[in-house]
Coordinates of C-alpha atoms in Angstrom, one line a residue:
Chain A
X233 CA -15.7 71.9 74.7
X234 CA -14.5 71.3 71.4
X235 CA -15.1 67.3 70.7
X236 CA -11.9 66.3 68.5
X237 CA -12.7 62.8 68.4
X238 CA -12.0 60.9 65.2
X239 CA -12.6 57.9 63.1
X240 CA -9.0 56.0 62.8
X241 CA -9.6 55.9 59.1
X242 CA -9.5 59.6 59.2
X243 CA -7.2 59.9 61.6
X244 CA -4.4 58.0 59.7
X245 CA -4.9 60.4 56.4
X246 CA -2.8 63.2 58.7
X247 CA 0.5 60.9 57.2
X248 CA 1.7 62.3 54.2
X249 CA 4.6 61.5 52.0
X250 CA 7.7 62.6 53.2
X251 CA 6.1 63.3 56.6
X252 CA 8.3 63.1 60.0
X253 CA 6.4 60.7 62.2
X254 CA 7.0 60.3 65.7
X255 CA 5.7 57.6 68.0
X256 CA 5.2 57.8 71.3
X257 CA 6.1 54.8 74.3
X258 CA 8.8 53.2 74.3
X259 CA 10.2 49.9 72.8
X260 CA 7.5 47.4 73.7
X261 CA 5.8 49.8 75.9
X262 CA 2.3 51.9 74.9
X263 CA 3.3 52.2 71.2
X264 CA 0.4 52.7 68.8
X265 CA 0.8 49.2 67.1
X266 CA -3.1 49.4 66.0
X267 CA -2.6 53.3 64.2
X268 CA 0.4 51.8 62.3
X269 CA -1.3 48.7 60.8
X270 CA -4.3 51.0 59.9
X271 CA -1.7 53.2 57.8
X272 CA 0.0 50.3 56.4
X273 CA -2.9 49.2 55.3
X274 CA -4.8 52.1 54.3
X275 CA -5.3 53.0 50.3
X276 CA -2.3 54.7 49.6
X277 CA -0.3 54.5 52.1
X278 CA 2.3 57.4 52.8
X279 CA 6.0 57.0 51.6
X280 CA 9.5 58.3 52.3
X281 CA 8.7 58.8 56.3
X282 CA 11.3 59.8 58.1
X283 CA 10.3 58.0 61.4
X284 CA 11.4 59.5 64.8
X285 CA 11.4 57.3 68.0
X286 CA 13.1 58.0 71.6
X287 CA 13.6 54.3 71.8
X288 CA 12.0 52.6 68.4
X289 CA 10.5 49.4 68.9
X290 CA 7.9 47.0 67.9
X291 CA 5.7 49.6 66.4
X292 CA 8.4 51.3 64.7
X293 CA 9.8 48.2 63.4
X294 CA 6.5 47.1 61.6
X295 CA 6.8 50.4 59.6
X296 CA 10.1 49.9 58.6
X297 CA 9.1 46.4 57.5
X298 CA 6.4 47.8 55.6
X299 CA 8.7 49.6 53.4
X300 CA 7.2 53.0 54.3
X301 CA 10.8 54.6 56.4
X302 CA 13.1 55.9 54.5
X303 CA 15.1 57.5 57.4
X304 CA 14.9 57.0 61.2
X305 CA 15.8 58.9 64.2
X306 CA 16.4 57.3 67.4
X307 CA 18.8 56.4 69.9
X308 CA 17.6 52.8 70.1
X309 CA 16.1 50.2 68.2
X310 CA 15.1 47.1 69.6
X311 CA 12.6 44.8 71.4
X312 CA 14.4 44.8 75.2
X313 CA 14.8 41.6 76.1
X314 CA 12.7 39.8 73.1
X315 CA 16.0 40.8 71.3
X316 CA 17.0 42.9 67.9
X317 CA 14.1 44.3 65.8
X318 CA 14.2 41.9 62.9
X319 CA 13.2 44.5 59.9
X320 CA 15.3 47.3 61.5
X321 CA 18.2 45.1 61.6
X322 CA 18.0 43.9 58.9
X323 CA 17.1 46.9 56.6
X324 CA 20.4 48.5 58.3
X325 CA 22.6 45.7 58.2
X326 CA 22.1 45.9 54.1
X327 CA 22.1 49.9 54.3
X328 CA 19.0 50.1 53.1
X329 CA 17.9 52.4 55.5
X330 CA 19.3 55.9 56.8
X331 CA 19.7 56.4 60.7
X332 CA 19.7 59.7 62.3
X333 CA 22.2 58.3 65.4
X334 CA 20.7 59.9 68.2
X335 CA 21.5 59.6 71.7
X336 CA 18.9 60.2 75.1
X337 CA 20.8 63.6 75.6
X338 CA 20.3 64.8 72.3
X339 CA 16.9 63.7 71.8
X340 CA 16.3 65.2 74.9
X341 CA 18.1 68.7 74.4
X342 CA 16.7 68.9 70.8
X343 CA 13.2 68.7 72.1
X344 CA 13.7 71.1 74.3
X345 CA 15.2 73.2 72.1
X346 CA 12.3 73.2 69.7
X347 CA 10.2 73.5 73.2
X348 CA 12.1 76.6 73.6
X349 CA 11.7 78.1 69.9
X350 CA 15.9 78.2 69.7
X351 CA 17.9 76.8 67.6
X352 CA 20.0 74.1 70.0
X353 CA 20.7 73.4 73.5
X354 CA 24.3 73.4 75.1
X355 CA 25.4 69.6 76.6
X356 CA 28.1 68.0 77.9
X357 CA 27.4 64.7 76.0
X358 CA 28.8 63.1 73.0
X359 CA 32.8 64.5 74.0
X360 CA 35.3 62.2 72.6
X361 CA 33.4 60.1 71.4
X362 CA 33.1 58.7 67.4
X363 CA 29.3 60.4 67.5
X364 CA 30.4 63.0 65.6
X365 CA 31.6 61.3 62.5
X366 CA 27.8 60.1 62.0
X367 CA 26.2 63.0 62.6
X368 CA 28.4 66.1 61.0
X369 CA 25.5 68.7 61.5
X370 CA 26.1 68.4 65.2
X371 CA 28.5 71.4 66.1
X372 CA 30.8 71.9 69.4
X373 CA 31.0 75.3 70.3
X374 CA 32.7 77.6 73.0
X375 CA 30.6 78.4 75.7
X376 CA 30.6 82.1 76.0
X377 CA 31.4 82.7 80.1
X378 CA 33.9 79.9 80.4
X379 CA 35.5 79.2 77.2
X380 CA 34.8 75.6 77.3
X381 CA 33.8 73.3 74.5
X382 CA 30.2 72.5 74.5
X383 CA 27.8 70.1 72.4
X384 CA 25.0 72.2 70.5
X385 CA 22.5 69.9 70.1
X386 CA 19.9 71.0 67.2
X387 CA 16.3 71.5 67.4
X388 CA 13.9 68.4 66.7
X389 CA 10.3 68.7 65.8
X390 CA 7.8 66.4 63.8
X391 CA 5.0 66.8 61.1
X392 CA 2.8 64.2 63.3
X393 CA 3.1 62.4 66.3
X394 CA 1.0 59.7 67.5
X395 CA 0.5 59.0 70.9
X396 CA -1.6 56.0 72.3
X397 CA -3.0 56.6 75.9
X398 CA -4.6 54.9 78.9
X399 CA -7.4 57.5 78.7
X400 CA -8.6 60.8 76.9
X401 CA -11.4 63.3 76.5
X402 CA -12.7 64.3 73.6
X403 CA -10.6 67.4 73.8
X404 CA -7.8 65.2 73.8
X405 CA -6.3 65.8 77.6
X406 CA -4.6 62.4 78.4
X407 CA -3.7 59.8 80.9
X408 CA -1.1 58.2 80.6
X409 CA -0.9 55.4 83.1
X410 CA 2.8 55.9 84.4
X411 CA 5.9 55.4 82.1
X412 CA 6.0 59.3 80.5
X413 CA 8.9 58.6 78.2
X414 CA 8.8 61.9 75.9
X415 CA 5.1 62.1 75.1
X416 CA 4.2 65.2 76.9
X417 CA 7.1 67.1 75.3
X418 CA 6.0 65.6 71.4
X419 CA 2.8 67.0 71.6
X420 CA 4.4 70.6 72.0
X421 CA 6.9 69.9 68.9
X422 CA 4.4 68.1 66.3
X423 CA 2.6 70.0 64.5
X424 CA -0.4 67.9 64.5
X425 CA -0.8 65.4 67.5
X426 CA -2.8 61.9 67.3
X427 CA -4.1 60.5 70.0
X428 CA -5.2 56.6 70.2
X429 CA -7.3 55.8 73.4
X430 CA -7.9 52.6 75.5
X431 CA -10.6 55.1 76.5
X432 CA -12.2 58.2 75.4
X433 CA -14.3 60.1 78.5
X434 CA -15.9 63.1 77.8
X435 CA -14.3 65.2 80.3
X436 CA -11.0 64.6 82.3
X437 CA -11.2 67.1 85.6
X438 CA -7.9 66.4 87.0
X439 CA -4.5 64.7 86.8
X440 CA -4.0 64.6 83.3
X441 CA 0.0 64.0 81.8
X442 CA -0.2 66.1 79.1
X443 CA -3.0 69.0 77.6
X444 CA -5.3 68.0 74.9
X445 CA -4.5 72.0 73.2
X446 CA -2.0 70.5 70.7
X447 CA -3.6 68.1 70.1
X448 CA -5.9 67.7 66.4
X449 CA -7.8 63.9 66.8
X450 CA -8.7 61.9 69.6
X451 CA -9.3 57.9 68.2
X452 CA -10.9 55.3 70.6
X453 CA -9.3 52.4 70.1
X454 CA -9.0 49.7 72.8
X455 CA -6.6 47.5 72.4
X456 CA -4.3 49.7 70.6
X457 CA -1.0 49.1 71.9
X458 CA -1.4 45.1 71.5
X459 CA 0.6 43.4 71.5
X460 CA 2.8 46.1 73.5
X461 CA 1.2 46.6 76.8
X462 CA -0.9 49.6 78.0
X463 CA -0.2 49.6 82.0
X464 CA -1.9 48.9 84.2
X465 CA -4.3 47.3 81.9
X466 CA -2.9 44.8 79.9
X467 CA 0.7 43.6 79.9
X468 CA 3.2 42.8 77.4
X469 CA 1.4 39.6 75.0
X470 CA 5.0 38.4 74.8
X471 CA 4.1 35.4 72.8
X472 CA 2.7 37.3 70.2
X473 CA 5.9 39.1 69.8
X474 CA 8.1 36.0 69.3
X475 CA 5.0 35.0 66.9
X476 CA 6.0 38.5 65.3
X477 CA 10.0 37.8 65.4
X478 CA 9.6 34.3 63.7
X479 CA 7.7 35.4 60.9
X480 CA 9.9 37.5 60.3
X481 CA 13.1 35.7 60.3
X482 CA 11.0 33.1 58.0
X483 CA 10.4 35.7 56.0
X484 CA 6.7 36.0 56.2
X485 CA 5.9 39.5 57.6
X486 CA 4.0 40.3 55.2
X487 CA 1.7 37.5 55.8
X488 CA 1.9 38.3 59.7
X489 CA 0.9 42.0 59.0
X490 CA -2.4 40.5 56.8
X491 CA -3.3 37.7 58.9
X492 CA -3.2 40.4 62.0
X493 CA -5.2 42.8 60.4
X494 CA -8.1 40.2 59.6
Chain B
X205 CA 26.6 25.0 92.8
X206 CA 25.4 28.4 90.8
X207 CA 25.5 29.6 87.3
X208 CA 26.8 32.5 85.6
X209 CA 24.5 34.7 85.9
X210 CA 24.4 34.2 89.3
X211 CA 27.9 35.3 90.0
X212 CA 27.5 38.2 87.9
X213 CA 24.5 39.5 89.5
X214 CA 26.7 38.9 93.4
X215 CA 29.8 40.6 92.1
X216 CA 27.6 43.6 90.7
X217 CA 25.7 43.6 94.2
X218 CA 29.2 44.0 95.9
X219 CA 30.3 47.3 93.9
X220 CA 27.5 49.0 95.1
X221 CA 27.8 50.9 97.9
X222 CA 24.4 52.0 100.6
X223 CA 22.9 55.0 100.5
X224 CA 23.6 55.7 96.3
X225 CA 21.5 56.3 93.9
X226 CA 21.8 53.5 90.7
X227 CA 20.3 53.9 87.6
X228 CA 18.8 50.7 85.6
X229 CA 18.9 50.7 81.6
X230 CA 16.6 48.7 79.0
X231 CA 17.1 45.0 79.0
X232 CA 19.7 44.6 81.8
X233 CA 18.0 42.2 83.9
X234 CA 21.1 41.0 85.6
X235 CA 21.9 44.4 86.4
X236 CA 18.1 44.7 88.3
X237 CA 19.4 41.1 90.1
X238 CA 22.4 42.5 91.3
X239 CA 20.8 46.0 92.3
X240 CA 18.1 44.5 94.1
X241 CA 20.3 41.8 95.5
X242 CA 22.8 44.8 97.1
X243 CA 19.6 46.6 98.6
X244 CA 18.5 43.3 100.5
X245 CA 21.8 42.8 102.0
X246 CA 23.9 45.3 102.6
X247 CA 22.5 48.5 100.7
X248 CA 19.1 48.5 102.2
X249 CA 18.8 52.5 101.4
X250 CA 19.6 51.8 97.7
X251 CA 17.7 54.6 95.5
X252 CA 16.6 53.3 91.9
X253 CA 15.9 55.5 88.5
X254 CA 14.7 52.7 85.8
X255 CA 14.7 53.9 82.2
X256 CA 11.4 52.1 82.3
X257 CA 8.4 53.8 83.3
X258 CA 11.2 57.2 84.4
X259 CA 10.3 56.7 88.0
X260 CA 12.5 56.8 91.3
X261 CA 12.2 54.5 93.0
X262 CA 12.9 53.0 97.1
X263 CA 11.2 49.8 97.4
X264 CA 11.0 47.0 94.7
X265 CA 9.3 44.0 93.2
X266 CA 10.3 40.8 91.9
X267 CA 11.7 40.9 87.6
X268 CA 9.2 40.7 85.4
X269 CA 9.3 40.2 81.4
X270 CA 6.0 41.1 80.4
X271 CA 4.7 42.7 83.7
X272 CA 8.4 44.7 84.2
X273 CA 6.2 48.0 84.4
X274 CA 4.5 46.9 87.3
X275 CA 8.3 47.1 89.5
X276 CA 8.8 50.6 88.8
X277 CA 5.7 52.2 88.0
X278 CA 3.7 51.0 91.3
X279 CA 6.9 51.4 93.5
X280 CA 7.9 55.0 92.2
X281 CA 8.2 57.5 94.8
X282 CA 8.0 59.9 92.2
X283 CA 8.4 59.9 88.0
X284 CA 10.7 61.7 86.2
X285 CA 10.1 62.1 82.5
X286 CA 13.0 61.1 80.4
X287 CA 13.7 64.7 79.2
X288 CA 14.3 66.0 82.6
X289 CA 16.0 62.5 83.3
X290 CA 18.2 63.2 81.1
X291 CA 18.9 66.7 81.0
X292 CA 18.8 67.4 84.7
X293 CA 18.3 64.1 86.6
X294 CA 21.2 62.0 85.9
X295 CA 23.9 65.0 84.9
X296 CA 23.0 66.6 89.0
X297 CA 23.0 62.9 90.6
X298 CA 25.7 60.7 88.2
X299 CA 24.0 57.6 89.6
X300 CA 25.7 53.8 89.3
X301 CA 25.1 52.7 86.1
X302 CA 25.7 49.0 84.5
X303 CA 26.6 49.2 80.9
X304 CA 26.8 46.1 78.5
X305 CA 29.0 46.9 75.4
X306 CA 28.4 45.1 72.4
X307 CA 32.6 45.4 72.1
X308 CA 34.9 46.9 74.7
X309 CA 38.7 47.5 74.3
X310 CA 41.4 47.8 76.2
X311 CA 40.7 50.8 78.3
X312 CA 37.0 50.6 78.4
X313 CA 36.4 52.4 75.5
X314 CA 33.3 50.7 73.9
X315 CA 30.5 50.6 71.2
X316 CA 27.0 49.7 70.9
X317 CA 26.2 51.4 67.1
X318 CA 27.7 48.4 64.9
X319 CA 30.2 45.4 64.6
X320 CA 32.1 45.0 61.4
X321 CA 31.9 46.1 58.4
X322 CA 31.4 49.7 57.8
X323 CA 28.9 52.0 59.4
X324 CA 26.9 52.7 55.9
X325 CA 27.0 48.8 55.6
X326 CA 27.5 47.2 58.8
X327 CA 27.8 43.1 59.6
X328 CA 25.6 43.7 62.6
X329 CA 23.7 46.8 63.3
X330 CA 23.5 47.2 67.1
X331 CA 19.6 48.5 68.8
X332 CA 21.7 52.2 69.4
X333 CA 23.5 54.2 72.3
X334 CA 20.9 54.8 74.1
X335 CA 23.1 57.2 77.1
X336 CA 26.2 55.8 76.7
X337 CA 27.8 58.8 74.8
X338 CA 26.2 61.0 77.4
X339 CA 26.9 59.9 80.7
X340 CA 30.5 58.3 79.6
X341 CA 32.2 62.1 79.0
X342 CA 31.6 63.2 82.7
X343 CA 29.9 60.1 84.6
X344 CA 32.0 58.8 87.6
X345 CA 30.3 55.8 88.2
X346 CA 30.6 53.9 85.1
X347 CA 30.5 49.9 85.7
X348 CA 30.5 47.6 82.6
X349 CA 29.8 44.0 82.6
X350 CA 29.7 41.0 79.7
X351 CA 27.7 38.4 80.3
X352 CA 29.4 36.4 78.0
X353 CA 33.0 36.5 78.0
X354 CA 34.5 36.3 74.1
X355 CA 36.7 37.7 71.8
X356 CA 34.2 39.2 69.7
X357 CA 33.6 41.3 72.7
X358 CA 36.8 42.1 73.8
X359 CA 38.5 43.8 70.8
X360 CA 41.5 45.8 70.1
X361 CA 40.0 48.0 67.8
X362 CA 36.3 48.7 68.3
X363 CA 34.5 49.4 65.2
X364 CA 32.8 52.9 66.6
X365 CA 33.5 54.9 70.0
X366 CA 30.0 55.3 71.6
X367 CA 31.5 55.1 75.5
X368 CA 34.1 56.8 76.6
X369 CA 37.2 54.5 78.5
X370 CA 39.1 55.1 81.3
X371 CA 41.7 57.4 80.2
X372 CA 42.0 59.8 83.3
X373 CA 44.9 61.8 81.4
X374 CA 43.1 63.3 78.6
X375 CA 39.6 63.2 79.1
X376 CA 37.2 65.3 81.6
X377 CA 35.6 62.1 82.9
X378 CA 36.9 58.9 85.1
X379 CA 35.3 56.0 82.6
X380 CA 34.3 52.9 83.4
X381 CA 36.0 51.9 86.6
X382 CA 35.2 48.2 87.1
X383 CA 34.3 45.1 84.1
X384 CA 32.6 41.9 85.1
X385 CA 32.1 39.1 82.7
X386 CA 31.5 35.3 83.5
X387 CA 35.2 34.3 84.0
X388 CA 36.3 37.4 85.9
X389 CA 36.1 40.6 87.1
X390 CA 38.5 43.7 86.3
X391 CA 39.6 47.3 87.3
X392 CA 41.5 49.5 85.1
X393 CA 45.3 50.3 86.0
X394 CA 45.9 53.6 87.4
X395 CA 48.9 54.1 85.0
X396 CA 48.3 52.8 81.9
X397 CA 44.5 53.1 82.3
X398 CA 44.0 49.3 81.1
X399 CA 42.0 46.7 82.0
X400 CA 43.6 44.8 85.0
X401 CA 42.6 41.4 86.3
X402 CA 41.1 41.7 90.0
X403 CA 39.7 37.8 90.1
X404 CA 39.3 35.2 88.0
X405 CA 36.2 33.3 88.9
X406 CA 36.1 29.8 90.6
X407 CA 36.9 27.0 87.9
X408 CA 38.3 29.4 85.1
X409 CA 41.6 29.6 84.4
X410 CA 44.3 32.5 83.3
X411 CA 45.2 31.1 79.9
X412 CA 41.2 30.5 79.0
X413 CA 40.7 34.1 79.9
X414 CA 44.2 35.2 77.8
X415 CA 42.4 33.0 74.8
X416 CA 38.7 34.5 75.2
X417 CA 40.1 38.3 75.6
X418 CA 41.3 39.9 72.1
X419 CA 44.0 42.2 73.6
X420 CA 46.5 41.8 76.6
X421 CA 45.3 43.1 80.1
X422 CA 47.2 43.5 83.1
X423 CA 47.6 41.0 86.6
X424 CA 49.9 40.2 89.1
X425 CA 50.5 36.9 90.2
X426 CA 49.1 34.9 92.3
X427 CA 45.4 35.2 90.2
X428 CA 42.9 35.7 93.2
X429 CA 40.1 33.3 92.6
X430 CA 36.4 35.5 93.1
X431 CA 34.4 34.9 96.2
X432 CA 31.8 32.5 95.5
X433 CA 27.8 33.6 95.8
X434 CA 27.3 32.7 99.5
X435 CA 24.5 30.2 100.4
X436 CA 22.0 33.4 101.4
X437 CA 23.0 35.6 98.1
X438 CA 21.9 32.3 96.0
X439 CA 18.6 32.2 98.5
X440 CA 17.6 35.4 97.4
X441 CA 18.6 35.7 93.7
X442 CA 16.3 32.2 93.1
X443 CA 13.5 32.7 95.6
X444 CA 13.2 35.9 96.3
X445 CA 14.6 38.9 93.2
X446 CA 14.1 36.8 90.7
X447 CA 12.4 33.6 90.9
X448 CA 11.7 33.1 87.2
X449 CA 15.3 33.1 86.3
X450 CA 15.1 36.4 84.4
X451 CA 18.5 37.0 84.9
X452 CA 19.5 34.1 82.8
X453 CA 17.9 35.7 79.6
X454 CA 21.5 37.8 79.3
X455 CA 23.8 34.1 79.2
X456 CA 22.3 32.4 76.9
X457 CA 22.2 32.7 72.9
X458 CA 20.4 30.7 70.8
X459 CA 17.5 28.1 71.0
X460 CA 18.5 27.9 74.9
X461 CA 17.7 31.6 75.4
X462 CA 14.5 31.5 72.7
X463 CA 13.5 28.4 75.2
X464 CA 14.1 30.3 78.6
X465 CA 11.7 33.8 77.6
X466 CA 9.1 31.3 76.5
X467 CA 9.4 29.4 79.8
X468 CA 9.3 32.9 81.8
X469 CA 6.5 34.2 80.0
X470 CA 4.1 30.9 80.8
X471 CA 5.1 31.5 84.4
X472 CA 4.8 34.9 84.2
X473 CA 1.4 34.5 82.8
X474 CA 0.1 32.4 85.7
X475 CA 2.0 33.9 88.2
X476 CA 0.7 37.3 87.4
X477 CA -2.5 36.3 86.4
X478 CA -4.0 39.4 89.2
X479 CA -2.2 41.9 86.6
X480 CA -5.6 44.0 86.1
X481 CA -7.0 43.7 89.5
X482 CA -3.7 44.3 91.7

């Protein structure tokens, strides 16, 4: 079997400038928090990402505090019940950042789309509603049996997409641990899929979430989705994330990202 | 004596009828209280979809913060991922659904993208739609509640159109049928498709509502007063849904709220301290 497995140092030089980056979990749920502070803090760090998140979160928030987003696609930004993502909020509040407005439909009808190798899905979604003044690429057109208005939802792929699991093998077939969100369907749209691991096995036999073919690195790292949880084996470390908030509503998130990568 | 949160979570328990399927969003504990409060009294063959963890779900576990997975990943009959969720799931099934608009006008129109300003250069950027501008255009079970009742909630003119209102003229879908905040609960008037007062809750009064609501909504008078969470309802919101107060993490605001989620999450700690083993 061919053994992907990678060094995260290595694995973080996939993130070019300009790149689309996706992350997979959700809000405060199996992000890859560890992958992101390796590529903050790497030599060079990639610029002008255009960061693409079902629901963005804690994960995606650090990048956009790390001045490294430039753009962002999602249809939610936030950190549940912990509140609004500071950086995100603020960054948009003072339009400093550009936002892609997404909803779940179209998220979900553009993946599929781009599953599907067309150029849109029909919807109902987004009808009457002010979505359309945001998003002007998004078309309503006449569906061809019935006449009626539909949405046509475009395509959405990604350059990478980084995806932190319960467990992998070194061919980079995954567990997941429950909670799917939309990682199975990003490793079909990336072109080149990152895998983090709480654990890295050398084969998985059976009931695997998604298929390691897509996928380019396998990275052991335990602990990866800290302080978001990786269930069933840790929970949310909600302490550290109000430790995260305050710094940076003081301010000091730069100081939290070095003192957290000590 | 019970709180607001409290008589939220009962009036949401009593629009939900047995045997439906109800669909739970991100951050909405209240919404879980009331939910699970409806299936252990008289909607015992409730049917749950949770945006977190995807899964459906028949039985159910006490709210969690840190540990929330745990409720609807172990008690899934079966998971869903959010693309099919989405795209097939909830369009076949138009499950209840509790929304909470970050403003909401007169005919349940409301947004959750931005508040004031402009959208290049909002006052307040909102976390994002999530499904509202999906499920709004054709759902027929659209609730809404505010946990805290204001006129920076209540608005004539919303800043951005994220969820479609009731407005049964002109648009395909119904809209939200039903409002409850912490002073009162509404429906919407079958003419004019505006809000309209169905109960004001016990020790709140008309004219505070008028002054706390930006537009005018409809009532007849007499006000009816709203029924009061019954001994049993108040048993099991504290004791047995919800015994770490979760609920109470959507009324309060400030240092009070920051205070309550670290309270929560030392209980939660000890009280789950069996996370990995169980």
């Amino acid at each position: 079997m061919i053994d992907k497995t990678l060094s995260l140092s290595d694995a973080v030089r996939y993130v070019r400038d300009g790149h689309t980056i996706a992350l997979g979990g959700m809000t405060i749920y199996r992000r890859p928090v560890a992958f992101v502070q390796a590529l903050i803090t790497t030599e060079n760090p990639p610029s002008k990402l255009t960061l693409f998140s079902f629901t963005a979160g804690l994960a995606s928030d650090i990048l956009v505090g790390a001045g490294m987003v430039e753009r962002i696609r999602t249809c939610y930004f936030g950190l549940e019940s912990f509140g609004l993502a500071p950086m995100f909020t603020n960054a948009a509040s003072d339009g400093k950042i550009e936002i892609i407005e997404e909803s779940e439909a179209s998220i979900a009808n553009g993946l599929r789309a781009k599953m599907a190798g067309v150029g849109f899905m029909p919807s109902r979604a987004w009808q009457g509603t002010d979505m359309f003044s945001v998003r002007p690429d998004v078309r309503i057109i006449e569906d061809p049996y019935n006449g009626r208005d539909l949405t046509a939802f475009p395509a959405i792929g990604c350059d990478v997409a980084v995806i932190h699991v319960l467990k992998a093998d070194k061919f980079g077939n995954c567990q997941l641990g429950g909670n799917p969100t939309i990682d199975h369907e990003l490793t079909l749209v990336a072109d080149t899929v990152i895998i983090t691991a709480e654990e890295v096995v050398d084969s998985l036999e059976t009931s695997i979430d998604f298929s390691g073919l897509p996928v380019s690195a396998v990275v052991h790292l335990p602990q990866g989705a800290w302080p978001t949880s990786c269930y069933p084996t840790y929970p949310i470390d909600g302490d550290e994330i109000l430790r995260y908030i305050d710094a940076c509503n003081k301010g000091e998130f730069d100081a939290y990202i070095r003192r957290l990568s000590q | 004596m019970y709180t607001k949160d409290e008589i939220i979570a009962t009036c949401i328990s009593h629009q939900i009828p047995n045997g439906q399927l109800v669909a739970h969003g991100i951050a909405t504990p209240l919404v879980a209280a009331g939910y699970l409060l409806a299936r252990l009294t008289h909607a015992p063959d409730l049917a749950f979809i949770s945006a977190i963890g995807q899964s459906v779900c028949r039985d159910w576990a006490p709210l969690g913060v840190a540990t929330i997975e745990k409720l609807w990943i172990s008690q899934g009959l079966m998971s869903i991922n959010f693309v099919d969720a989405v795209c097939s799931f909830i369009p076949r099934f138009h499950p209840i659904e509790f929304f909470r608009p970050g403003q909401v006008d007169a005919t349940g129109n409301f947004n959750n993208v931005f508040i004031g300003g402009s959208y290049e250069r909002p006052r307040l950027r909102l976390p994002g739609v999530g499904g509202i501008p999906d499920i709004t255009p054709f759902g027929e079970n659209i609730f809404l509640y505010v946990p805290r009742h204001g006129r920076h909630t209540f608005v004539e003119k919303l800043d951005f159109t994220s969820g479609i209102g009731h407005d049964p003229t002109t648009r395909p879908g119904k809209g939200p049928t039903y409002l409850v905040s912490d002073l009162a609960q509404f429906d919407f008037a079958p003419e004019s498709g505006r809000m309209r007062l169905i109960s004001i809750h016990p020790g709140e009064s008309l004219g505070r509502l008028q002054a706390k609501t930006g537009f005018v909504f409809e009532y007849q008078e007499p006000v009816a007063e709203t029924d009061s969470p019954t001994p049993e309802e108040l048993r099991l919101l504290r004791e047995v849904i919800d015994p770490m107060g979760i609920r109470m993490l959507e009324t309060l605001s400030g240092r009070r709220r920051r205070q309550k989620l670290r309270d929560i999450l030392r209980e939660e700690s000890a009280f789950f301290a069996g996370f990995e083993d169980s």
